[in-house]
Amino acid sequence: MTEAWWPDDDDTDRPLPSSVRVRVPAKINLHLGVGPLRADGFHELRTIYHAISLYDEVTARRGDTLTLTMEGEGAGDLALDESNLIIRAARALADTAKVAAHARLHLRKSIPLAGGLAGGSADAAATLVACDALWGTNLGRDELARIAADLGSDVPFLVHGGTALGTGRGEAVSPVLARAHVWHWVVGIADGGLSTPDVYRELDRLRSGPDGPAPLDDAGELMAALRQRDPAVLAAALGNDLQAAAISLRPALAEVLEAGRVAGALAGLVSGSGPTCVFLAAGAEDAARLAAELEKAGVCREVRVAHGPVLGARSV
Ligand code: C5P
């Protein structure tokens, strides 16, 4: 079958591609300040998102129905039916743009499931960008981010990437203007995941007790640290209100953080709701050394190096 082609310089009139491959990063939170529980079941957040170089890939090809296949992390465990965020993202875009949700989608996954790295949200963001190009709906990143917000609190950030302030339940994102600088991270991936709602519930429980963990200050110190571009300064400013709750549910995480400290990390913290832990290194060589030490300590299922910030969901 030949595809129609209209000679025009307008983006919307290009021939539609037969296949689109989109790469999307994982996120960590450099600052995750959790406010009170709202009436809608979400917590008010003030967070600094940071996209790092661990990637999933979603490929969208033409099809007569909507199908999803996958390979990699979590294959066999992740449901590929209508409950999957990828399918929900494709349907949400098709509904908004009033097109048929027809595509053969394939996920190559390397971001762990339920790891606190927003892997599922990343896949949803990648699907929006991939199907937008496949179907020629050309909604633009801001409109895609609006659809993304209904799919999950972290999805709009993963459409954009970089380093950004998240407010509301995390879905309202605005870029953090910082001079270009590359930060080096070591990512310690745990065996098994943690449920995000369980971790938030555990934080509420800890806070209702007499010795509940004190909430973080606003993100001002973290923003100032980003501007200074000094890893030691950033290390002192990192913070995550969910960390105490994640450790309470998974005490072994304290050992992972301690192993990172012993191995020479400038700082370590639980990523999002965990159980992944991330460690800041002074540079690429330090990160490689730290990763090797952490690997030797045998406290993680897998150790990877990454850098950030990187772009959000993009065609490759
Ligand atoms: O938005 P998302 O689907 O990723 O949220 C998953 C769960 O995490 C929510 O159902 C809620 O229990 C918890 N959550 C929260 N406050 C937020 C974001 C998530 O309590 N701001």
XYZ file of N, CA, C and O and ligand atoms in Angstrom, residues 41-43 45 151-153 169-170 196-197 200, ligand 1:
69
model
N -7.855 12.055 47.762
C -7.014 10.879 48.021
C -5.554 11.082 47.647
O -4.725 10.199 47.888
N -5.235 12.226 47.046
C -3.840 12.530 46.717
C -3.263 13.471 47.769
O -3.992 14.141 48.494
N -1.936 13.520 47.818
C -1.258 14.451 48.723
C -0.779 15.650 47.931
O -0.351 15.520 46.786
N 1.827 18.081 46.784
C 3.279 17.886 46.659
C 3.995 19.172 46.283
O 3.428 20.054 45.636
N -3.644 10.580 33.436
C -3.139 9.200 33.466
C -2.332 8.921 34.726
O -2.247 7.781 35.177
N -1.708 9.947 35.298
C -0.910 9.760 36.509
C -0.177 11.045 36.845
O 0.112 11.850 35.958
N 0.144 11.200 38.126
C 0.732 12.459 38.592
C 2.089 12.754 37.952
O 2.448 13.910 37.752
N -0.757 17.655 42.711
C -0.412 16.276 43.101
C 0.837 15.825 42.371
O 1.178 14.639 42.357
N 1.543 16.764 41.734
C 2.775 16.479 40.996
C 2.596 16.702 39.510
O 3.560 16.702 38.748
N 3.130 2.393 45.621
C 3.130 3.838 45.923
C 2.028 4.212 46.926
O 2.308 4.908 47.911
N 0.762 3.775 46.717
C -0.267 4.122 47.712
C 0.091 3.629 49.109
O -0.152 4.330 50.099
N 2.600 6.112 50.676
C 1.931 7.345 51.127
C 1.113 7.083 52.399
O 1.114 7.897 53.331
O -0.879 9.637 40.260
P -0.488 8.225 40.440
O -1.444 7.265 39.763
O 0.924 7.920 40.086
O -0.613 7.950 41.992
C -0.595 6.650 42.531
C -1.038 6.702 43.975
O -0.032 7.367 44.767
C -2.306 7.480 44.245
O -3.446 6.685 44.063
C -2.126 7.900 45.701
O -2.406 6.835 46.561
C -0.634 8.162 45.778
N -0.307 9.582 45.545
C -0.610 10.508 46.518
N -0.328 11.831 46.310
C 0.257 12.239 45.161
C 0.582 11.306 44.148
C 0.284 9.970 44.375
O -1.131 10.165 47.584
N 0.510 13.523 44.984
